[in-house]
mmCIF file with all atom_site columns, C-alpha atoms in Angstrom:
data_model
loop_
_atom_site.group_PDB
_atom_site.id
_atom_site.type_symbol
_atom_site.label_atom_id
_atom_site.label_alt_id
_atom_site.label_comp_id
_atom_site.label_asym_id
_atom_site.label_entity_id
_atom_site.label_seq_id
_atom_site.pdbx_PDB_ins_code
_atom_site.Cartn_x
_atom_site.Cartn_y
_atom_site.Cartn_z
_atom_site.occupancy
_atom_site.B_iso_or_equiv
_atom_site.pdbx_formal_charge
_atom_site.auth_seq_id
_atom_site.auth_comp_id
_atom_site.auth_asym_id
_atom_site.auth_atom_id
_atom_site.pdbx_PDB_model_num
ATOM 1   C CA . MET A 1 1   ? 34.575  -127.519 3.148   1.00 0.00 ? 8   MET A CA 1
ATOM 2   C CA . ARG A 1 2   ? 32.270  -130.482 4.024   1.00 0.00 ? 9   ARG A CA 1
ATOM 3   C CA . ARG A 1 3   ? 33.299  -133.980 4.316   1.00 0.00 ? 10  ARG A CA 1
ATOM 4   C CA . ALA A 1 4   ? 31.208  -136.740 2.829   1.00 0.00 ? 11  ALA A CA 1
ATOM 5   C CA . GLY A 1 5   ? 28.313  -137.667 5.135   1.00 0.00 ? 12  GLY A CA 1
ATOM 6   C CA . SER A 1 6   ? 28.942  -134.710 7.472   1.00 0.00 ? 13  SER A CA 1
ATOM 7   C CA . THR A 1 7   ? 26.532  -131.894 8.112   1.00 0.00 ? 14  THR A CA 1
ATOM 8   C CA . ALA A 1 8   ? 28.971  -129.510 9.811   1.00 0.00 ? 15  ALA A CA 1
ATOM 9   C CA . ALA A 1 9   ? 31.519  -127.443 7.942   1.00 0.00 ? 16  ALA A CA 1
ATOM 10  C CA . VAL A 1 10  ? 34.968  -128.492 8.760   1.00 0.00 ? 17  VAL A CA 1
ATOM 11  C CA . PRO A 1 11  ? 37.809  -126.295 7.564   1.00 0.00 ? 18  PRO A CA 1
ATOM 12  C CA . GLU A 1 12  ? 40.478  -128.163 5.562   1.00 0.00 ? 19  GLU A CA 1
ATOM 13  C CA . ARG A 1 13  ? 43.873  -128.050 7.048   1.00 0.00 ? 20  ARG A CA 1
ATOM 14  C CA . ASP A 1 14  ? 46.695  -126.433 5.025   1.00 0.00 ? 21  ASP A CA 1
ATOM 15  C CA . THR A 1 15  ? 49.274  -129.200 5.122   1.00 0.00 ? 22  THR A CA 1
ATOM 16  C CA . ALA A 1 16  ? 51.947  -127.133 3.416   1.00 0.00 ? 23  ALA A CA 1
ATOM 17  C CA . ALA A 1 17  ? 51.790  -124.399 6.114   1.00 0.00 ? 24  ALA A CA 1
ATOM 18  C CA . SER A 1 18  ? 51.575  -126.880 9.003   1.00 0.00 ? 25  SER A CA 1
ATOM 19  C CA . ALA A 1 19  ? 54.141  -129.379 7.944   1.00 0.00 ? 26  ALA A CA 1
ATOM 20  C CA . VAL A 1 20  ? 57.132  -127.518 9.345   1.00 0.00 ? 27  VAL A CA 1
ATOM 21  C CA . PRO A 1 21  ? 56.914  -125.750 12.629  1.00 0.00 ? 28  PRO A CA 1
ATOM 22  C CA . GLN A 1 22  ? 57.922  -122.110 12.441  1.00 0.00 ? 29  GLN A CA 1
ATOM 23  C CA . SER A 1 23  ? 60.613  -122.648 15.158  1.00 0.00 ? 30  SER A CA 1
ATOM 24  C CA . SER A 1 24  ? 62.527  -125.120 13.062  1.00 0.00 ? 31  SER A CA 1
ATOM 25  C CA . ILE A 1 25  ? 63.044  -122.967 10.010  1.00 0.00 ? 32  ILE A CA 1
ATOM 26  C CA . ALA A 1 26  ? 66.865  -122.544 9.717   1.00 0.00 ? 33  ALA A CA 1
ATOM 27  C CA . HIS A 1 27  ? 67.071  -119.332 7.651   1.00 0.00 ? 34  HIS A CA 1
ATOM 28  C CA . PRO A 1 28  ? 65.644  -116.280 9.306   1.00 0.00 ? 35  PRO A CA 1
ATOM 29  C CA . THR A 1 29  ? 63.596  -114.122 7.048   1.00 0.00 ? 36  THR A CA 1
ATOM 30  C CA . PRO A 1 30  ? 63.879  -110.312 7.099   1.00 0.00 ? 37  PRO A CA 1
ATOM 31  C CA . ALA A 1 31  ? 60.461  -110.237 8.829   1.00 0.00 ? 38  ALA A CA 1
ATOM 32  C CA . ALA A 1 32  ? 61.866  -112.654 11.555  1.00 0.00 ? 39  ALA A CA 1
ATOM 33  C CA . VAL A 1 33  ? 64.975  -110.398 11.984  1.00 0.00 ? 40  VAL A CA 1
ATOM 34  C CA . ASP A 1 34  ? 62.640  -107.422 12.230  1.00 0.00 ? 41  ASP A CA 1
ATOM 35  C CA . THR A 1 35  ? 60.503  -109.131 14.751  1.00 0.00 ? 42  THR A CA 1
ATOM 36  C CA . ARG A 1 36  ? 63.581  -110.081 16.894  1.00 0.00 ? 43  ARG A CA 1
ATOM 37  C CA . ILE A 1 37  ? 64.928  -106.541 16.736  1.00 0.00 ? 44  ILE A CA 1
ATOM 38  C CA . GLY A 1 38  ? 61.347  -105.264 17.326  1.00 0.00 ? 45  GLY A CA 1
ATOM 39  C CA . GLU A 1 39  ? 61.276  -107.299 20.540  1.00 0.00 ? 46  GLU A CA 1
ATOM 40  C CA . TRP A 1 40  ? 64.141  -105.314 21.841  1.00 0.00 ? 47  TRP A CA 1
ATOM 41  C CA . ILE A 1 41  ? 62.337  -102.092 21.037  1.00 0.00 ? 48  ILE A CA 1
ATOM 42  C CA . LEU A 1 42  ? 59.063  -103.306 22.682  1.00 0.00 ? 49  LEU A CA 1
ATOM 43  C CA . ARG A 1 43  ? 61.082  -104.078 25.855  1.00 0.00 ? 50  ARG A CA 1
ATOM 44  C CA . GLY A 1 44  ? 62.111  -100.441 25.936  1.00 0.00 ? 51  GLY A CA 1
ATOM 45  C CA . ARG A 1 45  ? 65.593  -100.859 24.571  1.00 0.00 ? 52  ARG A CA 1
ATOM 46  C CA . GLY A 1 46  ? 66.753  -99.294  21.387  1.00 0.00 ? 53  GLY A CA 1
ATOM 47  C CA . PRO A 1 47  ? 68.552  -101.517 18.921  1.00 0.00 ? 54  PRO A CA 1
ATOM 48  C CA . ASP A 1 48  ? 72.237  -101.732 19.787  1.00 0.00 ? 55  ASP A CA 1
ATOM 49  C CA . GLN A 1 49  ? 75.231  -104.094 19.138  1.00 0.00 ? 56  GLN A CA 1
ATOM 50  C CA . ARG A 1 50  ? 73.876  -106.530 21.783  1.00 0.00 ? 57  ARG A CA 1
ATOM 51  C CA . ALA A 1 51  ? 70.546  -106.840 19.820  1.00 0.00 ? 58  ALA A CA 1
ATOM 52  C CA . VAL A 1 52  ? 72.465  -107.453 16.703  1.00 0.00 ? 59  VAL A CA 1
ATOM 53  C CA . GLU A 1 53  ? 74.613  -110.195 18.483  1.00 0.00 ? 60  GLU A CA 1
ATOM 54  C CA . ALA A 1 54  ? 71.340  -111.706 19.889  1.00 0.00 ? 61  ALA A CA 1
ATOM 55  C CA . VAL A 1 55  ? 69.859  -112.015 16.526  1.00 0.00 ? 62  VAL A CA 1
ATOM 56  C CA . VAL A 1 56  ? 72.779  -113.482 14.700  1.00 0.00 ? 63  VAL A CA 1
ATOM 57  C CA . ALA A 1 57  ? 73.941  -115.793 17.674  1.00 0.00 ? 64  ALA A CA 1
ATOM 58  C CA . PRO A 1 58  ? 71.569  -118.691 16.842  1.00 0.00 ? 65  PRO A CA 1
ATOM 59  C CA . ASP A 1 59  ? 72.851  -118.967 13.335  1.00 0.00 ? 66  ASP A CA 1
ATOM 60  C CA . VAL A 1 60  ? 76.624  -119.085 14.125  1.00 0.00 ? 67  VAL A CA 1
ATOM 61  C CA . VAL A 1 61  ? 76.670  -122.852 13.737  1.00 0.00 ? 68  VAL A CA 1
ATOM 62  C CA . ARG A 1 62  ? 74.894  -122.691 10.295  1.00 0.00 ? 69  ARG A CA 1
ATOM 63  C CA . LEU A 1 63  ? 76.819  -119.657 8.984   1.00 0.00 ? 70  LEU A CA 1
ATOM 64  C CA . GLY A 1 64  ? 80.311  -120.316 10.466  1.00 0.00 ? 71  GLY A CA 1
ATOM 65  C CA . VAL A 1 65  ? 82.421  -117.756 12.139  1.00 0.00 ? 72  VAL A CA 1
ATOM 66  C CA . ASP A 1 66  ? 83.068  -115.790 8.945   1.00 0.00 ? 73  ASP A CA 1
ATOM 67  C CA . GLY A 1 67  ? 79.555  -115.990 7.759   1.00 0.00 ? 74  GLY A CA 1
ATOM 68  C CA . ALA A 1 68  ? 78.229  -114.881 11.109  1.00 0.00 ? 75  ALA A CA 1
ATOM 69  C CA . SER A 1 69  ? 80.664  -111.933 11.110  1.00 0.00 ? 76  SER A CA 1
ATOM 70  C CA . ARG A 1 70  ? 79.345  -110.833 7.657   1.00 0.00 ? 77  ARG A CA 1
ATOM 71  C CA . GLU A 1 71  ? 75.807  -111.250 8.763   1.00 0.00 ? 78  GLU A CA 1
ATOM 72  C CA . ARG A 1 72  ? 76.526  -109.256 11.904  1.00 0.00 ? 79  ARG A CA 1
ATOM 73  C CA . SER A 1 73  ? 78.055  -106.329 9.855   1.00 0.00 ? 80  SER A CA 1
ATOM 74  C CA . LYS A 1 74  ? 75.219  -106.407 7.384   1.00 0.00 ? 81  LYS A CA 1
ATOM 75  C CA . LEU A 1 75  ? 72.556  -106.333 10.058  1.00 0.00 ? 82  LEU A CA 1
ATOM 76  C CA . ALA A 1 76  ? 74.442  -103.745 12.051  1.00 0.00 ? 83  ALA A CA 1
ATOM 77  C CA . ALA A 1 77  ? 74.635  -101.532 8.935   1.00 0.00 ? 84  ALA A CA 1
ATOM 78  C CA . GLU A 1 78  ? 70.931  -102.055 8.437   1.00 0.00 ? 85  GLU A CA 1
ATOM 79  C CA . VAL A 1 79  ? 69.769  -101.487 11.980  1.00 0.00 ? 86  VAL A CA 1
ATOM 80  C CA . LEU A 1 80  ? 72.396  -99.271  13.567  1.00 0.00 ? 87  LEU A CA 1
ATOM 81  C CA . GLY A 1 81  ? 74.089  -97.617  10.538  1.00 0.00 ? 88  GLY A CA 1
ATOM 82  C CA . LEU A 1 82  ? 73.227  -96.180  7.181   1.00 0.00 ? 89  LEU A CA 1
ATOM 83  C CA . GLY A 1 83  ? 71.816  -99.450  5.488   1.00 0.00 ? 90  GLY A CA 1
ATOM 84  C CA . ALA A 1 84  ? 72.559  -99.696  1.795   1.00 0.00 ? 91  ALA A CA 1
ATOM 85  C CA . LEU A 1 85  ? 74.433  -96.351  1.967   1.00 0.00 ? 92  LEU A CA 1
ATOM 86  C CA . GLN A 1 86  ? 76.993  -97.621  4.489   1.00 0.00 ? 93  GLN A CA 1
ATOM 87  C CA . PRO A 1 87  ? 79.628  -98.703  1.814   1.00 0.00 ? 94  PRO A CA 1
ATOM 88  C CA . LEU A 1 88  ? 79.343  -95.293  0.238   1.00 0.00 ? 95  LEU A CA 1
ATOM 89  C CA . CYS A 1 89  ? 80.199  -93.519  3.457   1.00 0.00 ? 96  CYS A CA 1
ATOM 90  C CA . GLN A 1 90  ? 83.269  -95.791  3.797   1.00 0.00 ? 97  GLN A CA 1
ATOM 91  C CA . ASP A 1 91  ? 84.610  -94.599  0.383   1.00 0.00 ? 98  ASP A CA 1
ATOM 92  C CA . PRO A 1 92  ? 87.351  -92.052  1.211   1.00 0.00 ? 99  PRO A CA 1
ATOM 93  C CA . LEU A 1 93  ? 86.430  -89.977  -1.906  1.00 0.00 ? 100 LEU A CA 1
ATOM 94  C CA . VAL A 1 94  ? 82.732  -89.572  -1.107  1.00 0.00 ? 101 VAL A CA 1
ATOM 95  C CA . THR A 1 95  ? 81.758  -86.183  0.445   1.00 0.00 ? 102 THR A CA 1
ATOM 96  C CA . ASP A 1 96  ? 78.071  -86.170  -0.240  1.00 0.00 ? 103 ASP A CA 1
ATOM 97  C CA . ILE A 1 97  ? 75.327  -88.716  -0.602  1.00 0.00 ? 104 ILE A CA 1
ATOM 98  C CA . LEU A 1 98  ? 71.873  -87.557  -1.951  1.00 0.00 ? 105 LEU A CA 1
ATOM 99  C CA . VAL A 1 99  ? 68.792  -89.890  -2.014  1.00 0.00 ? 106 VAL A CA 1
ATOM 100 C CA . ASN A 1 100 ? 65.790  -88.773  -3.971  1.00 0.00 ? 107 ASN A CA 1
ATOM 101 C CA . GLY A 1 101 ? 62.220  -89.824  -3.028  1.00 0.00 ? 108 GLY A CA 1
ATOM 102 C CA . ASP A 1 102 ? 62.160  -92.568  -5.902  1.00 0.00 ? 109 ASP A CA 1
ATOM 103 C CA . GLY A 1 103 ? 65.236  -94.247  -4.344  1.00 0.00 ? 110 GLY A CA 1
ATOM 104 C CA . ALA A 1 104 ? 67.792  -92.850  -6.788  1.00 0.00 ? 111 ALA A CA 1
ATOM 105 C CA . VAL A 1 105 ? 71.134  -92.342  -4.966  1.00 0.00 ? 112 VAL A CA 1
ATOM 106 C CA . TRP A 1 106 ? 73.731  -89.791  -6.127  1.00 0.00 ? 113 TRP A CA 1
ATOM 107 C CA . VAL A 1 107 ? 77.210  -89.257  -4.756  1.00 0.00 ? 114 VAL A CA 1
ATOM 108 C CA . ASP A 1 108 ? 79.902  -86.588  -4.985  1.00 0.00 ? 115 ASP A CA 1
ATOM 109 C CA . ARG A 1 109 ? 83.449  -87.789  -5.019  1.00 0.00 ? 116 ARG A CA 1
ATOM 110 C CA . GLY A 1 110 ? 84.869  -84.383  -5.758  1.00 0.00 ? 117 GLY A CA 1
ATOM 111 C CA . ALA A 1 111 ? 84.067  -84.051  -9.374  1.00 0.00 ? 118 ALA A CA 1
ATOM 112 C CA . GLY A 1 112 ? 80.332  -83.234  -9.176  1.00 0.00 ? 119 GLY A CA 1
ATOM 113 C CA . LEU A 1 113 ? 77.292  -85.478  -8.684  1.00 0.00 ? 120 LEU A CA 1
ATOM 114 C CA . GLU A 1 114 ? 77.191  -88.851  -10.264 1.00 0.00 ? 121 GLU A CA 1
ATOM 115 C CA . ARG A 1 115 ? 74.496  -91.574  -10.106 1.00 0.00 ? 122 ARG A CA 1
ATOM 116 C CA . SER A 1 116 ? 75.329  -94.523  -7.792  1.00 0.00 ? 123 SER A CA 1
ATOM 117 C CA . LYS A 1 117 ? 74.415  -98.116  -8.390  1.00 0.00 ? 124 LYS A CA 1
ATOM 118 C CA . VAL A 1 118 ? 73.222  -98.526  -4.783  1.00 0.00 ? 125 VAL A CA 1
ATOM 119 C CA . ALA A 1 119 ? 69.668  -99.700  -4.754  1.00 0.00 ? 126 ALA A CA 1
ATOM 120 C CA . MET A 1 120 ? 67.449  -98.116  -2.122  1.00 0.00 ? 127 MET A CA 1
ATOM 121 C CA . GLY A 1 121 ? 64.196  -99.747  -2.991  1.00 0.00 ? 128 GLY A CA 1
ATOM 122 C CA . ASP A 1 122 ? 61.011  -97.792  -3.102  1.00 0.00 ? 129 ASP A CA 1
ATOM 123 C CA . GLY A 1 123 ? 59.917  -94.549  -1.561  1.00 0.00 ? 130 GLY A CA 1
ATOM 124 C CA . GLN A 1 124 ? 58.809  -96.171  1.625   1.00 0.00 ? 131 GLN A CA 1
ATOM 125 C CA . ALA A 1 125 ? 62.274  -97.576  2.141   1.00 0.00 ? 132 ALA A CA 1
ATOM 126 C CA . VAL A 1 126 ? 63.773  -94.133  1.731   1.00 0.00 ? 133 VAL A CA 1
ATOM 127 C CA . ARG A 1 127 ? 61.305  -92.857  4.199   1.00 0.00 ? 134 ARG A CA 1
ATOM 128 C CA . ARG A 1 128 ? 61.950  -95.535  6.816   1.00 0.00 ? 135 ARG A CA 1
ATOM 129 C CA . LEU A 1 129 ? 65.783  -94.789  6.494   1.00 0.00 ? 136 LEU A CA 1
ATOM 130 C CA . ALA A 1 130 ? 65.153  -91.114  6.916   1.00 0.00 ? 137 ALA A CA 1
ATOM 131 C CA . VAL A 1 131 ? 63.099  -91.558  9.961   1.00 0.00 ? 138 VAL A CA 1
ATOM 132 C CA . ARG A 1 132 ? 65.536  -93.976  11.436  1.00 0.00 ? 139 ARG A CA 1
ATOM 133 C CA . LEU A 1 133 ? 68.557  -91.671  10.694  1.00 0.00 ? 140 LEU A CA 1
ATOM 134 C CA . ALA A 1 134 ? 66.722  -88.811  12.351  1.00 0.00 ? 141 ALA A CA 1
ATOM 135 C CA . GLY A 1 135 ? 66.213  -90.891  15.368  1.00 0.00 ? 142 GLY A CA 1
ATOM 136 C CA . GLN A 1 136 ? 69.964  -91.700  15.558  1.00 0.00 ? 143 GLN A CA 1
ATOM 137 C CA . ALA A 1 137 ? 70.511  -87.975  15.367  1.00 0.00 ? 144 ALA A CA 1
ATOM 138 C CA . GLY A 1 138 ? 68.215  -87.447  18.376  1.00 0.00 ? 145 GLY A CA 1
ATOM 139 C CA . ARG A 1 139 ? 65.620  -85.757  16.240  1.00 0.00 ? 146 ARG A CA 1
ATOM 140 C CA . ARG A 1 140 ? 61.983  -86.560  15.149  1.00 0.00 ? 147 ARG A CA 1
ATOM 141 C CA . LEU A 1 141 ? 60.840  -86.776  11.465  1.00 0.00 ? 148 LEU A CA 1
ATOM 142 C CA . ASP A 1 142 ? 57.216  -87.240  10.758  1.00 0.00 ? 149 ASP A CA 1
ATOM 143 C CA . GLU A 1 143 ? 54.247  -85.307  9.415   1.00 0.00 ? 150 GLU A CA 1
ATOM 144 C CA . SER A 1 144 ? 54.261  -82.725  12.174  1.00 0.00 ? 151 SER A CA 1
ATOM 145 C CA . GLN A 1 145 ? 58.020  -82.211  11.854  1.00 0.00 ? 152 GLN A CA 1
ATOM 146 C CA . PRO A 1 146 ? 58.756  -82.944  8.126   1.00 0.00 ? 153 PRO A CA 1
ATOM 147 C CA . TRP A 1 147 ? 62.414  -81.731  8.065   1.00 0.00 ? 154 TRP A CA 1
ATOM 148 C CA . VAL A 1 148 ? 65.415  -82.540  10.089  1.00 0.00 ? 155 VAL A CA 1
ATOM 149 C CA . ASP A 1 149 ? 68.940  -81.322  10.458  1.00 0.00 ? 156 ASP A CA 1
ATOM 150 C CA . GLY A 1 150 ? 71.206  -83.310  12.614  1.00 0.00 ? 157 GLY A CA 1
ATOM 151 C CA . LEU A 1 151 ? 74.514  -84.886  13.234  1.00 0.00 ? 158 LEU A CA 1
ATOM 152 C CA . LEU A 1 152 ? 75.156  -88.663  13.027  1.00 0.00 ? 159 LEU A CA 1
ATOM 153 C CA . GLY A 1 153 ? 78.069  -90.690  14.215  1.00 0.00 ? 160 GLY A CA 1
ATOM 154 C CA . GLN A 1 154 ? 81.453  -90.207  12.517  1.00 0.00 ? 161 GLN A CA 1
ATOM 155 C CA . GLY A 1 155 ? 80.599  -86.510  11.986  1.00 0.00 ? 162 GLY A CA 1
ATOM 156 C CA . ILE A 1 156 ? 78.116  -87.178  9.172   1.00 0.00 ? 163 ILE A CA 1
ATOM 157 C CA . ARG A 1 157 ? 75.620  -84.345  8.729   1.00 0.00 ? 164 ARG A CA 1
ATOM 158 C CA . LEU A 1 158 ? 72.031  -85.373  7.948   1.00 0.00 ? 165 LEU A CA 1
ATOM 159 C CA . HIS A 1 159 ? 69.415  -83.342  6.198   1.00 0.00 ? 166 HIS A CA 1
ATOM 160 C CA . ALA A 1 160 ? 66.036  -85.009  5.361   1.00 0.00 ? 167 ALA A CA 1
ATOM 161 C CA . VAL A 1 161 ? 62.749  -83.763  4.208   1.00 0.00 ? 168 VAL A CA 1
ATOM 162 C CA . LEU A 1 162 ? 59.299  -85.390  3.934   1.00 0.00 ? 169 LEU A CA 1
ATOM 163 C CA . PRO A 1 163 ? 56.232  -84.449  1.801   1.00 0.00 ? 170 PRO A CA 1
ATOM 164 C CA . PRO A 1 164 ? 54.475  -82.038  1.581   1.00 0.00 ? 171 PRO A CA 1
ATOM 165 C CA . LEU A 1 165 ? 57.754  -80.027  1.617   1.00 0.00 ? 172 LEU A CA 1
ATOM 166 C CA . VAL A 1 166 ? 59.045  -82.095  -1.284  1.00 0.00 ? 173 VAL A CA 1
ATOM 167 C CA . ASP A 1 167 ? 57.403  -84.089  -4.111  1.00 0.00 ? 174 ASP A CA 1
ATOM 168 C CA . ASP A 1 168 ? 57.886  -87.792  -4.690  1.00 0.00 ? 175 ASP A CA 1
ATOM 169 C CA . GLY A 1 169 ? 58.523  -88.970  -1.057  1.00 0.00 ? 176 GLY A CA 1
ATOM 170 C CA . ALA A 1 170 ? 61.388  -88.453  1.406   1.00 0.00 ? 177 ALA A CA 1
ATOM 171 C CA . HIS A 1 171 ? 64.707  -86.962  0.416   1.00 0.00 ? 178 HIS A CA 1
ATOM 172 C CA . ILE A 1 172 ? 67.950  -87.495  2.303   1.00 0.00 ? 179 ILE A CA 1
ATOM 173 C CA . SER A 1 173 ? 71.274  -85.596  2.194   1.00 0.00 ? 180 SER A CA 1
ATOM 174 C CA . LEU A 1 174 ? 74.388  -86.911  3.942   1.00 0.00 ? 181 LEU A CA 1
ATOM 175 C CA . ARG A 1 175 ? 77.477  -84.636  4.175   1.00 0.00 ? 182 ARG A CA 1
ATOM 176 C CA . VAL A 1 176 ? 80.423  -87.035  4.848   1.00 0.00 ? 183 VAL A CA 1
ATOM 177 C CA . PRO A 1 177 ? 83.499  -85.508  6.362   1.00 0.00 ? 184 PRO A CA 1
ATOM 178 C CA . ARG A 1 178 ? 86.723  -86.264  4.476   1.00 0.00 ? 185 ARG A CA 1
ATOM 179 C CA . GLN A 1 179 ? 88.802  -89.033  6.241   1.00 0.00 ? 186 GLN A CA 1
ATOM 180 C CA . SER A 1 180 ? 92.084  -87.191  5.405   1.00 0.00 ? 187 SER A CA 1
ATOM 181 C CA . GLY A 1 181 ? 92.806  -83.597  4.590   1.00 0.00 ? 188 GLY A CA 1
ATOM 182 C CA . ALA A 1 182 ? 94.259  -82.318  1.385   1.00 0.00 ? 189 ALA A CA 1
ATOM 183 C CA . SER A 1 183 ? 98.034  -82.020  1.125   1.00 0.00 ? 190 SER A CA 1
ATOM 184 C CA . LEU A 1 184 ? 99.781  -78.605  0.782   1.00 0.00 ? 191 LEU A CA 1
ATOM 185 C CA . ALA A 1 185 ? 100.704 -79.485  -2.752  1.00 0.00 ? 192 ALA A CA 1
ATOM 186 C CA . ALA A 1 186 ? 97.113  -80.364  -3.722  1.00 0.00 ? 193 ALA A CA 1
ATOM 187 C CA . LEU A 1 187 ? 95.888  -77.087  -2.122  1.00 0.00 ? 194 LEU A CA 1
ATOM 188 C CA . GLU A 1 188 ? 98.518  -75.113  -4.119  1.00 0.00 ? 195 GLU A CA 1
ATOM 189 C CA . ALA A 1 189 ? 97.408  -76.745  -7.319  1.00 0.00 ? 196 ALA A CA 1
ATOM 190 C CA . THR A 1 190 ? 93.859  -75.532  -7.020  1.00 0.00 ? 197 THR A CA 1
#
C-alpha cells in the first residue's frame, strides 16, 4: 500500500495481530502445547510426565490446583496415553476398542460391538494416534511398515493397519485385558 505523497511501497501494519505480544496470551492453544511438547522431542527427549508437568506448570495460577490437575490428566492422556480412547480403557466392562479409518469408534463390553460416542476426529487424527501408539509399543508404523502388532502399557494389545492394506485410512484395534476375573458362579452360568 502507498501512503499519500510517498513513492515507495510501505506495507500496512496489521494492528490486530501486533497489538498483543504472543508471550502474553494466557490460554495456550493446542498448537502452543504441541510446540512445547515438540521442543522436548527436538531436544532428543520423548514426551514423558516431566514434559507434561512443564507444559501445565505456567498455567497453575490461572487454572488453580484442581484445574491444573485436570489439564495435566487430559494432556497426559493425549500425549502419553490413548487420547480420546483413554476413558474407554478405564471402563471395566470394555474388552475391545476398534477405530475405523473414518474415526468411528466401536467397543465390546461383552455383548458384542456397539458404536461409541467418542469422537476421534478425521482420518488424519486416527493415523496420528495409530503411529503414536505404535511408537509407545516400540514399533514403527508408516508406509514401509503399514501394520503393527504390539503391547502397550497395562497389557493393552495394539493392532493397527495403514493404507494400502485397508481402505479409508488407518484402522486401530485395542484388546483391553479385564481388570478382574469372572467369578466361579459366573463361569458355571455360561
